[in-house]
Structure formats: C-alpha cells, structure tokens
C-alpha cells in the first residue's frame, strides 16, 4: 500500500543509450535524486494521470522499481533486500529541467510534482536473475515507445542498493526507480499509456492536464 512507502530514490542515466539521446555523459557512479512520496500514484486503469502540461514538455521515462523489505546491511544483495517489483514512470518536466540545469538549481520542480511517479501494482520479486532477463515496455496510444531489459543497466541492482544504502540509508518501505532506457518523449492530454512486463499489460493510465495556475 502507498501508506507503507517511505523514501523514493531515483537513478538518473543508468542506460547508455538514454544518456546519449539527451546528450549527457555516462556517469562514473550512480546519479541519485529523490521524489516526494506524494508524487506517487497508481496505474490501475481506473483513474487519470493529471499532469502540469501547461509548464512545457512532459516526458515519460519508463523504469523498473524495486521495493525494499528490510534494513540494508553492507554486502546485502537485491535477492536478500527486495520483496517487490513494479513498473513505474518518472515523469519529467523537460523544459523546466533544462532551465534548472543551466541555473545549477535542484531538479525538484522538474521531477517531484504531484503524480510524477505513477506505479503499477507490485508483484513478488522473481529474483535478480529472472528480472534482468525479462523485457519491459511502454506503449503510447498502442505504439511501443520504450523497451528495455535490466541486463543493459550501467549499474546493476546490487550496485544500486549498496550505493544508496551507504550514502543515504535504505530500509523497509523504500523504493528505487532504477533508471530509464532510451526512447523518452513527450505526452499529451488524452494519451493512453500501457506498461508491459514480459509482454503482459500490468498497468494503464490516461493523461489529463491540470488547471493552469
């Protein structure tokens, strides 16, 4: 349940092709940022996804999301620390982010707005070996726009868990958005998003626009 979720950690530029498509260098260590837990919403197909489209381009970034079940200790692996897996989207106000980068300001305004972190229902973690070889996809109005496989990540699950735990702490109820593969792009009001795990739709939502204020 959402009430049990604590910290929401996100990993930037964890796929080489995604870094390249945005003209960014491949990081030497995990690039970590956070979203407020209030950014979370559920992709259950029953409710829309209201987004601030009036603030410029809003890009979809499909991600695998790990749910941590216990306090992470040094050397602990994903198989020992993770109990749930979901697909999620890191919605990003790209125009806002570009301005913030130039100003050297934090990304919160571009990454942490309400409904910027929709999630599918969690499934039991199938184990790292099975997870990294299972394809996942995002369909936009029936067309596949992003697809990935976790074995292509720059930093694997064990690396990410240890890095976050050592630098920031990682425990029960924390989430890690593990990075997005190439193919990010803008969404518009009325767009239908479908998230697929091994070819099966596990979450769906329709984009709405919030009121201009």
PDB file of C-alpha atoms in Angstrom:
ATOM      1  CA  UNK A   1       0.000   0.000   0.000  1.00  0.00           C
ATOM      2  CA  UNK A   2       1.102   3.561  -0.617  1.00  0.00           C
ATOM      3  CA  UNK A   3       0.974   4.321   3.118  1.00  0.00           C
ATOM      4  CA  UNK A   4       3.861   1.912   3.676  1.00  0.00           C
ATOM      5  CA  UNK A   5       6.164   3.629   1.193  1.00  0.00           C
ATOM      6  CA  UNK A   6       8.845   5.818   2.713  1.00  0.00           C
ATOM      7  CA  UNK A   7      11.720   7.200   0.628  1.00  0.00           C
ATOM      8  CA  UNK A   8      11.567   7.273  -3.172  1.00  0.00           C
ATOM      9  CA  UNK A   9      15.077   7.142  -4.644  1.00  0.00           C
ATOM     10  CA  UNK A  10      15.583   7.577  -8.386  1.00  0.00           C
ATOM     11  CA  UNK A  11      18.598   6.773 -10.536  1.00  0.00           C
ATOM     12  CA  UNK A  12      19.494   9.005 -13.464  1.00  0.00           C
ATOM     13  CA  UNK A  13      21.311   7.984 -16.656  1.00  0.00           C
ATOM     14  CA  UNK A  14      21.538   4.272 -15.908  1.00  0.00           C
ATOM     15  CA  UNK A  15      21.302   3.184 -19.558  1.00  0.00           C
ATOM     16  CA  UNK A  16      23.986   4.321 -22.027  1.00  0.00           C
ATOM     17  CA  UNK A  17      21.565   4.886 -24.893  1.00  0.00           C
ATOM     18  CA  UNK A  18      19.331   7.095 -22.754  1.00  0.00           C
ATOM     19  CA  UNK A  19      22.300   9.216 -21.649  1.00  0.00           C
ATOM     20  CA  UNK A  20      23.290   9.551 -25.306  1.00  0.00           C
ATOM     21  CA  UNK A  21      19.818  10.578 -26.503  1.00  0.00           C
ATOM     22  CA  UNK A  22      19.833  13.526 -24.074  1.00  0.00           C
ATOM     23  CA  UNK A  23      23.449  14.440 -24.822  1.00  0.00           C
ATOM     24  CA  UNK A  24      24.633  13.544 -21.314  1.00  0.00           C
ATOM     25  CA  UNK A  25      27.872  11.871 -20.267  1.00  0.00           C
ATOM     26  CA  UNK A  26      27.703   8.363 -18.832  1.00  0.00           C
ATOM     27  CA  UNK A  27      28.141   8.712 -15.038  1.00  0.00           C
ATOM     28  CA  UNK A  28      31.074   7.128 -13.216  1.00  0.00           C
ATOM     29  CA  UNK A  29      28.869   6.313 -10.215  1.00  0.00           C
ATOM     30  CA  UNK A  30      25.094   6.170  -9.685  1.00  0.00           C
ATOM     31  CA  UNK A  31      23.350   9.517 -10.046  1.00  0.00           C
ATOM     32  CA  UNK A  32      20.728   9.647  -7.300  1.00  0.00           C
ATOM     33  CA  UNK A  33      17.860  12.066  -6.805  1.00  0.00           C
ATOM     34  CA  UNK A  34      14.570  11.797  -4.925  1.00  0.00           C
ATOM     35  CA  UNK A  35      10.868  12.310  -5.418  1.00  0.00           C
ATOM     36  CA  UNK A  36       8.412  13.077  -2.606  1.00  0.00           C
ATOM     37  CA  UNK A  37       6.207  10.139  -1.658  1.00  0.00           C
ATOM     38  CA  UNK A  38       3.293  12.427  -2.587  1.00  0.00           C
ATOM     39  CA  UNK A  39       4.428  12.143  -6.222  1.00  0.00           C
ATOM     40  CA  UNK A  40       3.297   8.514  -6.235  1.00  0.00           C
ATOM     41  CA  UNK A  41       0.035   7.450  -7.827  1.00  0.00           C
ATOM     42  CA  UNK A  42      -1.279   4.113  -9.045  1.00  0.00           C
ATOM     43  CA  UNK A  43      -1.587   2.875 -12.610  1.00  0.00           C
ATOM     44  CA  UNK A  44      -4.677   0.787 -12.030  1.00  0.00           C
ATOM     45  CA  UNK A  45      -6.559   1.835 -15.162  1.00  0.00           C
ATOM     46  CA  UNK A  46      -9.315   3.369 -13.021  1.00  0.00           C
ATOM     47  CA  UNK A  47      -8.080   6.929 -12.725  1.00  0.00           C
ATOM     48  CA  UNK A  48      -6.442   9.527 -14.929  1.00  0.00           C
ATOM     49  CA  UNK A  49      -2.947  10.965 -14.626  1.00  0.00           C
ATOM     50  CA  UNK A  50      -3.262  14.741 -14.148  1.00  0.00           C
ATOM     51  CA  UNK A  51      -0.013  16.445 -15.173  1.00  0.00           C
ATOM     52  CA  UNK A  52       1.054  20.129 -15.452  1.00  0.00           C
ATOM     53  CA  UNK A  53       1.227  20.128 -19.258  1.00  0.00           C
ATOM     54  CA  UNK A  54       0.994  23.937 -19.273  1.00  0.00           C
ATOM     55  CA  UNK A  55       4.556  24.123 -17.916  1.00  0.00           C
ATOM     56  CA  UNK A  56       6.141  22.766 -21.102  1.00  0.00           C
ATOM     57  CA  UNK A  57       7.112  19.334 -22.376  1.00  0.00           C
ATOM     58  CA  UNK A  58       6.329  16.473 -20.001  1.00  0.00           C
ATOM     59  CA  UNK A  59       8.404  13.398 -20.857  1.00  0.00           C
ATOM     60  CA  UNK A  60       7.693   9.782 -19.952  1.00  0.00           C
ATOM     61  CA  UNK A  61      10.583   7.724 -18.533  1.00  0.00           C
ATOM     62  CA  UNK A  62       9.727   4.048 -18.056  1.00  0.00           C
ATOM     63  CA  UNK A  63      11.512   2.330 -15.156  1.00  0.00           C
ATOM     64  CA  UNK A  64      11.770  -0.856 -13.126  1.00  0.00           C
ATOM     65  CA  UNK A  65      11.019  -0.110  -9.483  1.00  0.00           C
ATOM     66  CA  UNK A  66      12.388  -2.135  -6.565  1.00  0.00           C
ATOM     67  CA  UNK A  67      10.687  -2.259  -3.153  1.00  0.00           C
ATOM     68  CA  UNK A  68      12.997  -2.800  -0.197  1.00  0.00           C
ATOM     69  CA  UNK A  69      11.744  -5.101   2.587  1.00  0.00           C
ATOM     70  CA  UNK A  70      14.417  -4.731   5.275  1.00  0.00           C
ATOM     71  CA  UNK A  71      17.257  -2.599   6.535  1.00  0.00           C
ATOM     72  CA  UNK A  72      20.092  -2.989   4.033  1.00  0.00           C
ATOM     73  CA  UNK A  73      23.435  -4.004   5.501  1.00  0.00           C
ATOM     74  CA  UNK A  74      26.877  -3.957   3.822  1.00  0.00           C
ATOM     75  CA  UNK A  75      27.197  -6.679   1.199  1.00  0.00           C
ATOM     76  CA  UNK A  76      23.467  -7.440   1.044  1.00  0.00           C
ATOM     77  CA  UNK A  77      22.230  -8.330  -2.443  1.00  0.00           C
ATOM     78  CA  UNK A  78      18.978  -7.496  -4.197  1.00  0.00           C
ATOM     79  CA  UNK A  79      17.806 -11.067  -3.695  1.00  0.00           C
ATOM     80  CA  UNK A  80      18.185 -10.540   0.053  1.00  0.00           C
ATOM     81  CA  UNK A  81      16.794  -6.995   0.261  1.00  0.00           C
ATOM     82  CA  UNK A  82      13.977  -6.738  -2.288  1.00  0.00           C
ATOM     83  CA  UNK A  83      10.477  -8.175  -1.900  1.00  0.00           C
ATOM     84  CA  UNK A  84       8.551  -6.383  -4.647  1.00  0.00           C
ATOM     85  CA  UNK A  85       8.893  -5.289  -8.261  1.00  0.00           C
ATOM     86  CA  UNK A  86       6.781  -2.816 -10.222  1.00  0.00           C
ATOM     87  CA  UNK A  87       6.949  -0.763 -13.369  1.00  0.00           C
ATOM     88  CA  UNK A  88       6.819   2.980 -12.964  1.00  0.00           C
ATOM     89  CA  UNK A  89       7.183   6.214 -14.871  1.00  0.00           C
ATOM     90  CA  UNK A  90       9.466   9.060 -13.890  1.00  0.00           C
ATOM     91  CA  UNK A  91       7.533  11.928 -15.469  1.00  0.00           C
ATOM     92  CA  UNK A  92       9.834  14.865 -16.101  1.00  0.00           C
ATOM     93  CA  UNK A  93       9.107  18.488 -16.929  1.00  0.00           C
ATOM     94  CA  UNK A  94      11.883  18.583 -19.531  1.00  0.00           C
ATOM     95  CA  UNK A  95      11.767  22.300 -20.343  1.00  0.00           C
ATOM     96  CA  UNK A  96      11.785  23.148 -16.651  1.00  0.00           C
ATOM     97  CA  UNK A  97      14.648  20.712 -16.031  1.00  0.00           C
ATOM     98  CA  UNK A  98      16.747  22.262 -18.806  1.00  0.00           C
ATOM     99  CA  UNK A  99      16.397  25.690 -17.194  1.00  0.00           C
ATOM    100  CA  UNK A 100      17.230  24.321 -13.738  1.00  0.00           C
ATOM    101  CA  UNK A 101      20.359  22.605 -15.080  1.00  0.00           C
ATOM    102  CA  UNK A 102      21.607  25.841 -16.641  1.00  0.00           C
ATOM    103  CA  UNK A 103      20.992  27.663 -13.364  1.00  0.00           C
ATOM    104  CA  UNK A 104      22.659  24.946 -11.308  1.00  0.00           C
ATOM    105  CA  UNK A 105      19.485  24.505  -9.263  1.00  0.00           C
ATOM    106  CA  UNK A 106      17.995  21.275  -7.838  1.00  0.00           C
ATOM    107  CA  UNK A 107      15.644  19.244 -10.031  1.00  0.00           C
ATOM    108  CA  UNK A 108      12.700  19.025  -7.621  1.00  0.00           C
ATOM    109  CA  UNK A 109      10.421  21.314  -9.645  1.00  0.00           C
ATOM    110  CA  UNK A 110      11.012  19.174 -12.744  1.00  0.00           C
ATOM    111  CA  UNK A 111      10.880  15.752 -11.098  1.00  0.00           C
ATOM    112  CA  UNK A 112       8.853  15.898  -7.891  1.00  0.00           C
ATOM    113  CA  UNK A 113       5.488  17.375  -8.852  1.00  0.00           C
ATOM    114  CA  UNK A 114       2.231  15.621  -7.980  1.00  0.00           C
ATOM    115  CA  UNK A 115       1.546  12.434  -9.982  1.00  0.00           C
ATOM    116  CA  UNK A 116       5.085  12.423 -11.390  1.00  0.00           C
ATOM    117  CA  UNK A 117       5.745   8.867 -10.170  1.00  0.00           C
ATOM    118  CA  UNK A 118       2.912   6.533 -11.214  1.00  0.00           C
ATOM    119  CA  UNK A 119       3.351   2.859 -10.343  1.00  0.00           C
ATOM    120  CA  UNK A 120       1.806  -0.426 -11.397  1.00  0.00           C
ATOM    121  CA  UNK A 121       0.723  -2.773  -8.609  1.00  0.00           C
ATOM    122  CA  UNK A 122       3.729  -4.540  -7.085  1.00  0.00           C
ATOM    123  CA  UNK A 123       4.419  -8.171  -7.934  1.00  0.00           C
ATOM    124  CA  UNK A 124       6.524 -10.539  -5.855  1.00  0.00           C
ATOM    125  CA  UNK A 125      10.194 -10.108  -6.706  1.00  0.00           C
ATOM    126  CA  UNK A 126      11.051 -13.009  -9.048  1.00  0.00           C
ATOM    127  CA  UNK A 127      14.774 -12.859  -8.224  1.00  0.00           C
ATOM    128  CA  UNK A 128      17.501 -10.833  -9.846  1.00  0.00           C
ATOM    129  CA  UNK A 129      18.479 -13.381 -12.485  1.00  0.00           C
ATOM    130  CA  UNK A 130      14.932 -13.696 -13.786  1.00  0.00           C
ATOM    131  CA  UNK A 131      14.272  -9.952 -13.563  1.00  0.00           C
ATOM    132  CA  UNK A 132      17.287  -8.767 -15.541  1.00  0.00           C
ATOM    133  CA  UNK A 133      16.411 -11.004 -18.488  1.00  0.00           C
ATOM    134  CA  UNK A 134      12.710 -10.082 -18.676  1.00  0.00           C
ATOM    135  CA  UNK A 135      11.752  -7.351 -21.174  1.00  0.00           C
ATOM    136  CA  UNK A 136       9.552  -4.431 -20.208  1.00  0.00           C
ATOM    137  CA  UNK A 137       7.800  -1.911 -22.429  1.00  0.00           C
ATOM    138  CA  UNK A 138       5.809   1.302 -22.530  1.00  0.00           C
ATOM    139  CA  UNK A 139       3.108   1.715 -25.144  1.00  0.00           C
ATOM    140  CA  UNK A 140       1.778   5.161 -26.009  1.00  0.00           C
ATOM    141  CA  UNK A 141      -1.602   5.007 -27.746  1.00  0.00           C
ATOM    142  CA  UNK A 142      -0.874   1.404 -28.696  1.00  0.00           C
ATOM    143  CA  UNK A 143       2.621   2.037 -30.094  1.00  0.00           C
ATOM    144  CA  UNK A 144       5.752   0.841 -28.295  1.00  0.00           C
ATOM    145  CA  UNK A 145       7.872   3.902 -27.471  1.00  0.00           C
ATOM    146  CA  UNK A 146      10.220   2.484 -24.830  1.00  0.00           C
ATOM    147  CA  UNK A 147      11.508  -1.009 -24.239  1.00  0.00           C
ATOM    148  CA  UNK A 148      14.316  -2.263 -22.093  1.00  0.00           C
ATOM    149  CA  UNK A 149      15.936  -5.090 -20.245  1.00  0.00           C
ATOM    150  CA  UNK A 150      17.722  -4.630 -16.943  1.00  0.00           C
ATOM    151  CA  UNK A 151      20.832  -6.503 -18.072  1.00  0.00           C
ATOM    152  CA  UNK A 152      21.622  -3.344 -20.110  1.00  0.00           C
ATOM    153  CA  UNK A 153      21.891  -1.180 -16.991  1.00  0.00           C
ATOM    154  CA  UNK A 154      25.195   0.571 -16.288  1.00  0.00           C
ATOM    155  CA  UNK A 155      24.832  -0.081 -12.540  1.00  0.00           C
ATOM    156  CA  UNK A 156      23.089  -3.320 -11.601  1.00  0.00           C
ATOM    157  CA  UNK A 157      20.594  -3.854  -8.789  1.00  0.00           C
ATOM    158  CA  UNK A 158      23.236  -4.918  -6.252  1.00  0.00           C
ATOM    159  CA  UNK A 159      25.370  -1.862  -7.073  1.00  0.00           C
ATOM    160  CA  UNK A 160      22.423   0.495  -6.709  1.00  0.00           C
ATOM    161  CA  UNK A 161      21.234  -0.985  -3.432  1.00  0.00           C
ATOM    162  CA  UNK A 162      24.668  -0.811  -1.844  1.00  0.00           C
ATOM    163  CA  UNK A 163      25.357   2.697  -3.143  1.00  0.00           C
ATOM    164  CA  UNK A 164      22.082   4.125  -1.873  1.00  0.00           C
ATOM    165  CA  UNK A 165      22.379   2.297   1.455  1.00  0.00           C
ATOM    166  CA  UNK A 166      25.910   3.510   2.097  1.00  0.00           C
ATOM    167  CA  UNK A 167      25.324   7.140   1.132  1.00  0.00           C
ATOM    168  CA  UNK A 168      21.736   7.761   2.213  1.00  0.00           C
ATOM    169  CA  UNK A 169      20.382   4.751   4.087  1.00  0.00           C
ATOM    170  CA  UNK A 170      17.968   2.149   2.737  1.00  0.00           C
ATOM    171  CA  UNK A 171      15.326   0.258   4.659  1.00  0.00           C
ATOM    172  CA  UNK A 172      11.859  -1.247   4.744  1.00  0.00           C
ATOM    173  CA  UNK A 173       9.345   0.601   2.579  1.00  0.00           C
ATOM    174  CA  UNK A 174      11.906   2.456   0.456  1.00  0.00           C
ATOM    175  CA  UNK A 175      11.667   2.377  -3.344  1.00  0.00           C
ATOM    176  CA  UNK A 176      14.328   2.623  -6.031  1.00  0.00           C
ATOM    177  CA  UNK A 177      13.397   3.767  -9.538  1.00  0.00           C
ATOM    178  CA  UNK A 178      16.320   2.129 -11.357  1.00  0.00           C
ATOM    179  CA  UNK A 179      16.641   4.301 -14.472  1.00  0.00           C
ATOM    180  CA  UNK A 180      15.053   4.535 -17.898  1.00  0.00           C
ATOM    181  CA  UNK A 181      16.024   3.008 -21.240  1.00  0.00           C
ATOM    182  CA  UNK A 182      16.149   5.076 -24.434  1.00  0.00           C
ATOM    183  CA  UNK A 183      13.016   6.359 -26.129  1.00  0.00           C
ATOM    184  CA  UNK A 184      11.772   9.056 -23.737  1.00  0.00           C
ATOM    185  CA  UNK A 185       9.339  11.525 -25.228  1.00  0.00           C
ATOM    186  CA  UNK A 186       6.504  13.931 -24.611  1.00  0.00           C
ATOM    187  CA  UNK A 187       2.936  13.081 -23.615  1.00  0.00           C
ATOM    188  CA  UNK A 188      -0.244  14.990 -24.360  1.00  0.00           C
ATOM    189  CA  UNK A 189      -3.691  15.183 -22.800  1.00  0.00           C
ATOM    190  CA  UNK A 190      -5.744  12.148 -23.788  1.00  0.00           C
ATOM    191  CA  UNK A 191      -2.762   9.858 -24.378  1.00  0.00           C
ATOM    192  CA  UNK A 192      -3.154   6.297 -23.130  1.00  0.00           C
ATOM    193  CA  UNK A 193      -0.119   4.668 -21.526  1.00  0.00           C
ATOM    194  CA  UNK A 194       0.255   0.911 -21.084  1.00  0.00           C
ATOM    195  CA  UNK A 195       3.128  -0.657 -19.148  1.00  0.00           C
ATOM    196  CA  UNK A 196       4.044  -4.214 -20.086  1.00  0.00           C
ATOM    197  CA  UNK A 197       6.085  -6.819 -18.238  1.00  0.00           C
ATOM    198  CA  UNK A 198       7.183  -9.730 -20.424  1.00  0.00           C
ATOM    199  CA  UNK A 199       4.536  -8.751 -22.963  1.00  0.00           C
ATOM    200  CA  UNK A 200       1.662  -8.548 -20.464  1.00  0.00           C
ATOM    201  CA  UNK A 201      -0.007  -5.254 -19.560  1.00  0.00           C
ATOM    202  CA  UNK A 202       0.375  -4.675 -15.807  1.00  0.00           C
ATOM    203  CA  UNK A 203      -0.660  -1.022 -15.602  1.00  0.00           C
ATOM    204  CA  UNK A 204      -2.565   1.571 -17.605  1.00  0.00           C
ATOM    205  CA  UNK A 205      -3.417   5.256 -17.359  1.00  0.00           C
ATOM    206  CA  UNK A 206      -4.741   8.176 -19.390  1.00  0.00           C
ATOM    207  CA  UNK A 207      -3.022  11.578 -19.372  1.00  0.00           C
ATOM    208  CA  UNK A 208      -5.029  14.554 -18.175  1.00  0.00           C
ATOM    209  CA  UNK A 209      -3.988  18.176 -17.765  1.00  0.00           C
ATOM    210  CA  UNK A 210      -4.098  20.093 -14.518  1.00  0.00           C
ATOM    211  CA  UNK A 211      -5.564  23.572 -14.398  1.00  0.00           C
ATOM    212  CA  UNK A 212      -3.246  26.453 -15.221  1.00  0.00           C
ATOM    213  CA  UNK A 213      -2.444  28.408 -12.065  1.00  0.00           C
TER     214      UNK A 213
END
